[in-house]
C-alpha cells in the first residue's frame, strides 16, 4: 500500500491549479445514464472514485472513454439495471445510479453502499423519496431492490438536506411525467452544477424563491457537453495547507464564492486573503494564528469535508478552539493521529476541543478516510522532520496529483510503495 513520506517544516509558496470537482463529476457522470445520446464531460479529475464511476457505467453497458480530463459516454448496448458489489463497496455514491436507472427502466438493484467510514451513512432519505414516486423497496441478498410499475411525480420534503438524496431524487424526477417539488434540499455548488448539466440535457429544473427544486419531467433527455466546476474542497485543503505552513500561495481556476465562509474564518484567524474572480491568494499577516471556533453545516455553512484540514490548522492556534461536527457522527478519526503528532485535542461527543501547540512533531500516522488523510498531510508538512502518512489510497479517492501539486509549492513529499 502506498504511503507519503514528508519532510516537513517548509512554507508552501507558489501557484497551484485547482482541479475539477470530484463531487460534481460523480453525479454528472451518473446522469449520463438518463440518455442514450452521447455525453461529453470535461474537467473531470483523475481520481480513484472517478475510475470507479467509469467502471460502473461500463458495467451497466455504456461505452466510456476518459482522456485528459474529458469523459465521453456513449450508448453501447441496452443498459443493465444491476451494479456489482465489488464496485459499489468502493464508493458510497454508487447508490446514486438508482435514480437514473429507476427513471429509465423502473428498476435498479444496488448493493448497500460502502465508502469512507465516517459514520453510519444510511440511505433512508433517498428511499423515502423514491417511495413517494411510487417505488417499492425490498432487500434481497444484501442488495437494495427498487422497482415501480409506474413512476408518479411527488412533493417531497427531505428530513435533512442530504446531498446524495437531493441528487438521486432530482435525476429520477427529470424523467417522471408531471411536476415534482423537492423541499429542504441540499444547495451545495455541486448540486447546482448537476442542475446545470441536466438542463443542458433538456431537463426542466428550476430553484424557486423558496429554495425548492421544481422539476417538470420530460419524456426523454438528450446528450450533454458540460464542464465541471472547480473542486471547492481541494481548494480549501490547499488554502489550509498554505495557512498552516505560514506560506504564500495563489490558487488558480477556483471559485472563491464557494469557499466564502472558510475565507472569512481565515481572515478571523489572522491571514491575508485576496480574491479575484477565479483565484485566491493566501498569506500570513502575523506569526500568530488566532483561535476560531467552527461548526460544520450544509452549504453555505462550513463544509464537513474541510473540518479535518481546518482542525490541523487550529492545532497550531494561539489559544483554544472548538471544532464541532454536525453532519457526520464519526468524522474525528484523524484526531488521535494528530494527537500522535503532538496536537492537544479532547473529543467530547461531536466537538473537538483544541488547545494550540507550537508545532506538530514528525510521526508515522495512518489515514482512515479521505479528508482526515489530507489533515495528516497538512500536519506532516508543518512538522520539522520526517513523517509518514500510510494508507493514502483514501487520499487518492479525492485529490488529483496531491504530491505533485505540493512538491511544486516547495514541499518535500514523496509517494512510496513498500511492496514495489
Ligand atoms: C456528499 O455525501 C459528499 N459525497 C460528501 O463528501 C460530503 O461530506 C457530504 O455530501 C456532505 O456535504 C459526494 O459528493 C460523493 P449526505 P452524501 O447525504 O451525499 C445523513 C468527500 O469527502 N443521511 O448529505 O453521502 C448522513 O448519514 C465526501 O468528498 C441520512 O441520515 O452526504 C450524514 O450524516 C465524503 N440518510 C448526513 O445525512 C440519508 O438517506 C449528510 O449526508 C442520507 C444522508
Coordinates of C-alpha atoms and ligand atoms in Angstrom, one line a residue:
X1 CA 0.0 0.0 0.0
X2 CA 1.4 3.4 -1.0
X3 CA 2.3 5.9 1.7
X4 CA 3.6 9.5 1.7
X5 CA 7.0 10.4 3.1
X6 CA 7.0 14.0 4.0
X7 CA 10.0 16.1 5.2
X8 CA 8.1 18.9 6.8
X9 CA 9.0 22.4 8.0
X10 CA 8.9 24.2 4.7
X11 CA 6.5 27.1 4.0
X12 CA 4.3 26.4 0.9
X13 CA 5.0 29.0 -1.8
X14 CA 3.9 29.4 -5.4
X15 CA 0.9 28.8 -7.6
X16 CA -1.4 25.8 -7.7
X17 CA -4.0 24.9 -10.3
X18 CA -7.3 23.6 -8.9
X19 CA -8.8 20.5 -10.5
X20 CA -12.4 19.9 -11.4
X21 CA -14.8 18.9 -8.6
X22 CA -14.9 15.2 -7.7
X23 CA -18.3 15.6 -6.0
X24 CA -19.9 17.3 -9.1
X25 CA -18.2 14.9 -11.6
X26 CA -19.6 11.8 -9.9
X27 CA -23.3 12.6 -10.2
X28 CA -22.9 14.2 -13.6
X29 CA -21.3 11.0 -14.9
X30 CA -24.2 9.1 -13.4
X31 CA -26.6 11.4 -15.1
X32 CA -25.4 10.2 -18.5
X33 CA -27.5 7.0 -17.7
X34 CA -30.6 9.2 -18.3
X35 CA -29.9 9.2 -22.0
X36 CA -28.7 7.1 -24.9
X37 CA -27.3 10.2 -26.6
X38 CA -23.5 10.9 -26.4
X39 CA -22.3 13.0 -23.4
X40 CA -19.1 14.8 -23.1
X41 CA -18.0 15.9 -19.6
X42 CA -14.8 18.0 -19.3
X43 CA -12.5 18.9 -16.4
X44 CA -13.1 15.6 -14.7
X45 CA -10.3 14.9 -12.2
X46 CA -8.3 11.7 -12.5
X47 CA -9.2 10.1 -9.2
X48 CA -9.9 6.6 -7.9
X49 CA -13.7 7.5 -7.3
X50 CA -13.9 8.7 -10.9
X51 CA -12.4 5.5 -12.2
X52 CA -14.8 3.5 -10.1
X53 CA -17.7 5.5 -11.5
X54 CA -16.5 4.9 -15.1
X55 CA -16.3 1.2 -14.3
X56 CA -19.9 1.3 -13.0
X57 CA -21.1 3.0 -16.3
X58 CA -19.2 0.4 -18.3
X59 CA -20.6 -2.5 -16.3
X60 CA -24.1 -1.1 -16.9
X61 CA -23.5 -1.1 -20.6
X62 CA -22.1 2.3 -21.6
X63 CA -19.1 2.9 -23.8
X64 CA -16.8 5.3 -21.8
X65 CA -13.6 6.9 -22.8
X66 CA -11.5 9.0 -20.4
X67 CA -8.8 11.1 -21.9
X68 CA -7.0 14.1 -20.4
X69 CA -9.9 15.1 -18.1
X70 CA -12.6 14.6 -20.8
X71 CA -15.0 11.7 -20.3
X72 CA -17.1 10.7 -23.3
X73 CA -20.0 8.4 -22.7
X74 CA -21.9 6.7 -25.5
X75 CA -24.6 4.0 -25.7
X76 CA -23.2 0.6 -26.4
X77 CA -26.0 -1.9 -25.7
X78 CA -29.2 -2.0 -23.7
X79 CA -28.3 -0.9 -20.2
X80 CA -28.3 -3.3 -17.3
X81 CA -30.1 -2.4 -14.1
X82 CA -27.8 -4.1 -11.5
X83 CA -24.4 -3.0 -10.2
X84 CA -22.0 -5.5 -8.7
X85 CA -21.0 -5.4 -5.1
X86 CA -17.2 -5.1 -6.0
X87 CA -17.8 -1.7 -7.4
X88 CA -20.4 -0.4 -5.0
X89 CA -18.4 -1.3 -2.0
X90 CA -15.6 1.1 -3.1
X91 CA -17.8 4.2 -3.1
X92 CA -21.0 5.1 -1.3
X93 CA -22.1 7.5 -4.1
X94 CA -22.6 4.4 -6.3
X95 CA -26.1 4.3 -4.9
X96 CA -26.8 7.5 -6.9
X97 CA -27.2 5.4 -10.1
X98 CA -30.5 4.2 -8.6
X99 CA -32.4 7.4 -9.5
X100 CA -31.4 7.4 -13.2
X101 CA -31.9 3.7 -13.6
X102 CA -35.3 3.9 -12.0
X103 CA -36.3 6.7 -14.2
X104 CA -35.4 4.8 -17.4
X105 CA -36.2 1.2 -16.5
X106 CA -38.3 1.4 -13.4
X107 CA -35.9 -0.9 -11.7
X108 CA -32.5 -1.0 -10.1
X109 CA -30.6 -3.5 -7.9
X110 CA -27.8 -1.9 -5.9
X111 CA -25.8 -3.5 -3.1
X112 CA -25.9 -1.5 0.1
X113 CA -23.2 1.2 -0.4
X114 CA -19.7 1.4 1.1
X115 CA -17.3 4.3 1.0
X116 CA -15.4 6.3 3.7
X117 CA -16.0 5.0 7.2
X118 CA -17.2 8.4 8.6
X119 CA -20.5 7.3 10.1
X120 CA -23.5 5.0 9.6
X121 CA -24.4 6.9 6.4
X122 CA -27.9 5.4 5.8
X123 CA -29.9 6.0 2.6
X124 CA -33.3 6.3 4.2
X125 CA -33.9 9.8 2.8
X126 CA -33.3 8.5 -0.7
X127 CA -35.6 5.6 -0.1
X128 CA -38.5 7.6 1.4
X129 CA -38.3 9.9 -1.6
X130 CA -38.4 7.0 -4.1
X131 CA -41.4 5.6 -2.2
X132 CA -43.3 8.9 -2.9
X133 CA -42.6 8.3 -6.6
X134 CA -44.5 5.0 -6.2
X135 CA -41.4 2.8 -5.9
X136 CA -41.4 -0.4 -4.0
X137 CA -38.3 -1.2 -2.0
X138 CA -37.0 -4.5 -0.8
X139 CA -33.8 -6.1 0.4
X140 CA -32.6 -9.2 -1.4
X141 CA -29.3 -10.9 -0.6
X142 CA -27.7 -7.7 0.6
X143 CA -29.0 -5.6 -2.4
X144 CA -31.5 -2.8 -2.3
X145 CA -34.1 -3.6 -5.0
X146 CA -36.1 -0.6 -6.1
X147 CA -39.0 -1.3 -8.5
X148 CA -42.1 0.5 -9.8
X149 CA -44.9 -0.3 -12.1
X150 CA -45.4 3.4 -12.8
X151 CA -43.5 6.4 -11.5
X152 CA -45.5 9.4 -10.4
X153 CA -44.4 12.9 -9.6
X154 CA -44.5 13.9 -5.9
X155 CA -44.0 16.7 -3.4
X156 CA -41.1 15.6 -1.1
X157 CA -39.9 17.3 2.0
X158 CA -36.4 15.9 2.8
X159 CA -36.0 15.3 6.5
X160 CA -32.4 16.6 6.1
X161 CA -30.8 18.4 3.1
X162 CA -28.9 15.3 2.1
X163 CA -26.7 16.0 -1.0
X164 CA -27.0 12.4 -2.3
X165 CA -30.8 12.2 -1.8
X166 CA -31.3 15.6 -3.5
X167 CA -29.3 14.4 -6.5
X168 CA -30.8 10.9 -6.7
X169 CA -34.4 12.2 -6.5
X170 CA -33.8 15.1 -8.9
X171 CA -32.2 12.8 -11.5
X172 CA -35.1 10.4 -11.2
X173 CA -37.8 13.1 -11.4
X174 CA -36.3 14.6 -14.5
X175 CA -37.9 11.7 -16.5
X176 CA -41.1 11.4 -14.4
X177 CA -44.1 12.8 -16.3
X178 CA -45.6 15.7 -14.2
X179 CA -44.2 18.2 -11.7
X180 CA -42.1 17.1 -8.7
X181 CA -41.3 19.5 -5.9
X182 CA -38.3 18.8 -3.6
X183 CA -38.2 20.8 -0.4
X184 CA -35.4 21.2 2.2
X185 CA -32.9 20.3 -0.4
X186 CA -29.1 20.5 -0.4
X187 CA -27.8 23.7 -2.0
X188 CA -24.2 22.7 -2.4
X189 CA -22.5 24.1 -5.5
X190 CA -22.1 20.6 -6.8
X191 CA -26.0 20.2 -6.7
X192 CA -26.2 23.4 -8.8
X193 CA -23.7 22.1 -11.2
X194 CA -25.7 18.9 -11.7
X195 CA -28.8 21.0 -12.3
X196 CA -26.8 22.9 -15.0
X197 CA -25.7 19.6 -16.6
X198 CA -29.3 18.2 -16.5
X199 CA -30.7 21.4 -18.0
X200 CA -28.2 21.1 -20.9
X201 CA -29.7 17.6 -21.5
X202 CA -33.1 19.3 -21.8
X203 CA -34.4 18.8 -18.3
X204 CA -36.8 21.4 -16.9
X205 CA -35.5 22.2 -13.5
X206 CA -35.7 25.4 -11.5
X207 CA -34.9 26.5 -8.0
X208 CA -37.7 28.8 -6.8
X209 CA -37.6 31.7 -4.5
X210 CA -38.2 29.5 -1.5
X211 CA -35.2 27.3 -2.4
X212 CA -37.3 24.4 -3.6
X213 CA -36.2 22.4 -6.6
X214 CA -39.1 22.1 -9.1
X215 CA -38.8 19.5 -11.8
X216 CA -41.1 19.1 -14.8
X217 CA -40.4 15.7 -16.1
X218 CA -39.6 15.2 -19.7
X219 CA -40.3 12.1 -21.8
X220 CA -36.7 11.9 -22.9
X221 CA -33.4 13.7 -22.3
X222 CA -30.6 14.4 -24.8
X223 CA -26.8 14.4 -24.6
X224 CA -24.7 17.0 -22.8
X225 CA -21.5 18.8 -23.2
X226 CA -20.6 20.1 -19.8
X227 CA -17.6 21.4 -18.0
X228 CA -17.4 20.6 -14.3
X229 CA -16.9 23.4 -11.6
X230 CA -13.7 23.8 -9.6
X231 CA -13.3 21.5 -6.6
X232 CA -14.0 23.7 -3.6
X233 CA -12.8 21.0 -1.2
X234 CA -9.4 20.7 -2.9
X235 CA -9.3 24.5 -3.0
X236 CA -10.0 24.7 0.8
X237 CA -7.4 22.0 1.5
X238 CA -4.6 23.8 -0.3
X239 CA -5.6 27.1 1.3
X240 CA -5.4 25.4 4.7
X241 CA -2.1 23.7 3.9
X242 CA -0.7 27.1 2.9
X243 CA -2.0 28.7 6.1
X244 CA -0.7 26.0 8.4
X245 CA 2.8 26.2 6.9
X246 CA 2.6 30.0 7.1
X247 CA 3.1 30.1 3.3
X248 CA 2.1 32.3 0.5
X249 CA 0.1 30.5 -2.2
X250 CA -2.0 31.6 -5.2
X251 CA -4.8 29.2 -6.2
X252 CA -5.9 29.4 -9.8
X253 CA -9.0 28.3 -11.6
X254 CA -11.1 28.0 -8.4
X255 CA -14.4 29.6 -7.4
X256 CA -13.8 31.8 -4.3
X257 CA -17.6 32.3 -3.8
X258 CA -17.9 28.5 -3.0
X259 CA -15.4 28.9 -0.1
X260 CA -16.7 32.2 1.4
X261 CA -17.2 31.0 5.0
X262 CA -13.7 29.4 5.0
X263 CA -12.1 32.5 3.7
X264 CA -14.0 34.7 6.3
X265 CA -12.8 32.4 9.1
X266 CA -9.2 32.5 7.8
X267 CA -9.3 36.3 7.9
X268 CA -10.5 36.0 11.6
X269 CA -7.6 33.6 12.2
X270 CA -5.2 36.3 11.0
X271 CA -4.5 35.5 7.4
X272 CA -4.4 37.8 4.4
X273 CA -6.9 36.6 1.8
X274 CA -7.1 38.2 -1.6
X275 CA -9.7 37.0 -4.0
X276 CA -10.3 37.5 -7.7
X277 CA -13.0 36.1 -9.9
X278 CA -11.3 32.7 -10.2
X279 CA -8.3 32.8 -7.8
X280 CA -7.4 33.1 -4.2
X281 CA -4.2 34.2 -2.6
X282 CA -3.5 33.3 1.0
X283 CA -0.6 34.5 3.1
X284 CA 0.3 35.2 6.7
X285 CA -0.4 38.6 8.4
X286 CA 1.4 37.6 11.6
X287 CA 3.1 34.5 13.1
X288 CA 0.2 34.0 15.5
X289 CA -2.9 32.0 14.4
X290 CA -6.0 33.3 16.2
X291 CA -8.3 30.6 17.5
X292 CA -11.6 30.4 15.6
X293 CA -14.5 28.0 16.5
X294 CA -16.3 26.3 13.7
X295 CA -19.4 24.1 13.3
X296 CA -20.0 22.1 10.2
X297 CA -23.3 22.7 8.4
X298 CA -24.9 22.2 5.0
X299 CA -23.8 24.8 2.4
X300 CA -23.4 27.7 2.7
X301 CA -22.2 26.7 6.2
X302 CA -18.7 25.3 7.0
X303 CA -18.1 22.2 4.8
X304 CA -17.8 19.0 6.8
X305 CA -15.2 17.9 4.1
X306 CA -13.0 20.8 5.3
X307 CA -13.4 20.0 9.0
X308 CA -10.4 17.8 9.3
X309 CA -7.9 20.1 7.4
X310 CA -9.3 23.0 9.5
X311 CA -8.6 21.0 12.6
X312 CA -4.9 20.7 11.6
X313 CA -4.7 24.5 11.3
X314 CA -6.4 25.1 14.7
X315 CA -4.0 22.6 16.4
X316 CA -1.4 25.4 15.8
X317 CA -3.5 28.3 17.1
X318 CA -2.5 30.6 20.0
X319 CA -5.2 29.6 22.5
X320 CA -8.1 27.2 22.3
X321 CA -10.6 26.5 19.6
X322 CA -13.7 24.2 19.2
X323 CA -14.4 22.2 16.1
X324 CA -18.0 20.8 16.0
X325 CA -19.0 18.1 13.5
X326 CA -22.8 18.3 12.9
X327 CA -23.1 16.4 9.6
X328 CA -21.4 13.0 10.2
X329 CA -21.3 11.2 13.5
X330 CA -17.9 9.7 13.2
X331 CA -15.7 12.1 11.5
X332 CA -12.9 12.7 14.0
X333 CA -10.7 9.7 13.1
X334 CA -7.9 12.0 12.2
X335 CA -7.8 13.4 15.8
X336 CA -6.0 10.5 17.5
X337 CA -3.4 10.6 14.7
X338 CA -3.0 14.4 15.1
X339 CA -2.5 13.8 18.8
X340 CA 0.3 11.3 18.0
X341 CA 1.9 14.2 16.1
X342 CA 1.8 16.4 19.2
X343 CA -1.6 18.0 19.0
X344 CA -3.7 18.7 22.1
X345 CA -7.2 17.7 21.3
X346 CA -10.0 16.4 23.6
X347 CA -13.1 14.9 21.9
X348 CA -16.4 15.4 23.7
X349 CA -19.2 13.8 21.6
X350 CA -19.3 15.8 18.4
X351 CA -16.9 18.6 19.5
X352 CA -13.2 18.6 19.4
X353 CA -11.7 21.0 21.9
X354 CA -8.2 22.0 20.7
X355 CA -5.5 23.7 22.7
X356 CA -3.0 25.1 20.3
X357 CA 0.6 23.9 20.3
X358 CA 3.7 25.5 18.8
X359 CA 4.1 22.9 16.1
X360 CA 3.4 19.3 15.2
X361 CA 6.2 16.7 15.7
X362 CA 7.0 14.2 13.0
X363 CA 5.4 10.7 13.2
X364 CA 4.2 7.7 11.3
X365 CA 0.4 8.1 11.0
X366 CA -2.4 6.4 9.2
X367 CA -5.2 7.9 7.1
X368 CA -8.5 6.3 7.7
X369 CA -10.6 8.5 5.4
X370 CA -10.2 10.9 2.6
X371 CA -10.3 14.3 4.3
X372 CA -8.8 13.0 7.5
X373 CA -5.9 11.8 5.4
X374 CA -5.5 15.3 4.0
X375 CA -5.4 16.7 7.5
X376 CA -2.5 14.4 8.3
X377 CA -0.6 15.5 5.2
X378 CA -1.0 19.2 6.4
X379 CA 0.3 18.2 9.8
X380 CA 3.3 16.4 8.2
X381 CA 4.1 19.5 6.1
X382 CA 4.3 21.5 9.2
X383 CA 6.3 19.1 11.4
X384 CA 10.0 19.6 11.2
X385 CA 11.5 16.2 10.3
X386 CA 10.3 13.1 8.5
X387 CA 6.7 12.0 8.8
X388 CA 4.9 9.1 7.0
X389 CA 1.2 9.0 6.1
X390 CA 0.1 5.5 5.5
X391 CA -2.9 4.2 3.6
X392 CA -3.0 7.1 1.2
X393 CA -5.4 5.1 -1.1
X394 CA -8.0 7.1 0.9
X395 CA -6.4 10.4 -0.3
X396 CA -6.2 9.1 -3.9
X397 CA -10.0 8.9 -3.9
X398 CA -10.3 12.7 -3.8
X399 CA -7.1 14.6 -4.5
X400 CA -5.6 14.7 -8.0
X401 CA -1.8 14.6 -8.1
X402 CA -1.5 15.7 -4.5
X403 CA 2.2 15.0 -4.1
X404 CA 3.0 16.7 -7.5
X405 CA 0.9 19.8 -6.6
X406 CA 2.5 20.1 -3.1
X407 CA 6.0 19.5 -4.5
X408 CA 5.5 22.3 -6.9
X409 CA 4.7 24.5 -3.9
X410 CA 8.1 23.6 -2.4
X411 CA 7.1 20.7 -0.1
X412 CA 9.2 17.6 0.2
X413 CA 6.6 14.8 -0.2
X414 CA 7.2 11.5 -2.0
X415 CA 4.9 8.6 -2.7
X416 CA 6.5 5.3 -1.6
X417 CA 5.2 1.8 -2.3
X418 CA 6.8 -0.6 0.2
X419 CA 5.9 -3.6 -2.0
X420 CA 7.4 -2.2 -5.2
Ligands
LIG1 C1 -21.8 14.1 0.0 O1 -22.1 12.8 0.6 C2 -20.4 14.1 -0.4 N1 -20.0 13.0 -1.2 C3 -19.5 14.0 0.9 O2 -18.2 14.2 0.6 C4 -19.9 15.2 1.8 O3 -19.3 15.1 3.1 C5 -21.5 15.2 2.1 O4 -22.2 15.2 0.8 C6 -21.9 16.3 2.9 O5 -21.6 17.5 2.3 C7 -20.1 13.1 -2.5 O6 -20.5 14.1 -3.1 C8 -19.6 12.0 -3.4 P1 -25.3 13.5 2.7 P2 -23.5 12.3 0.9 O7 -26.3 12.6 2.1 O8 -24.4 12.7 -0.2 C9 -27.1 11.6 6.7 C10 -15.9 13.7 0.5 O9 -15.1 13.7 1.4 N2 -28.1 10.9 5.8 O10 -25.6 14.9 2.5 O11 -23.4 10.9 1.2 C11 -25.7 11.1 6.5 O12 -25.5 9.9 7.3 C12 -17.3 13.1 0.7 O13 -15.7 14.1 -0.6 C13 -29.1 10.1 6.3 O14 -29.2 10.0 7.5 O15 -23.9 13.1 2.2 C14 -24.9 12.2 7.0 O16 -24.9 12.2 8.4 C15 -17.4 12.3 2.0 N3 -29.9 9.4 5.5 C16 -25.7 13.4 6.5 O17 -27.1 12.9 6.3 C17 -29.8 9.5 4.1 O18 -30.6 8.9 3.4 C18 -25.2 14.1 5.2 O19 -25.2 13.1 4.2 C19 -28.8 10.3 3.6 C20 -27.9 11.0 4.4

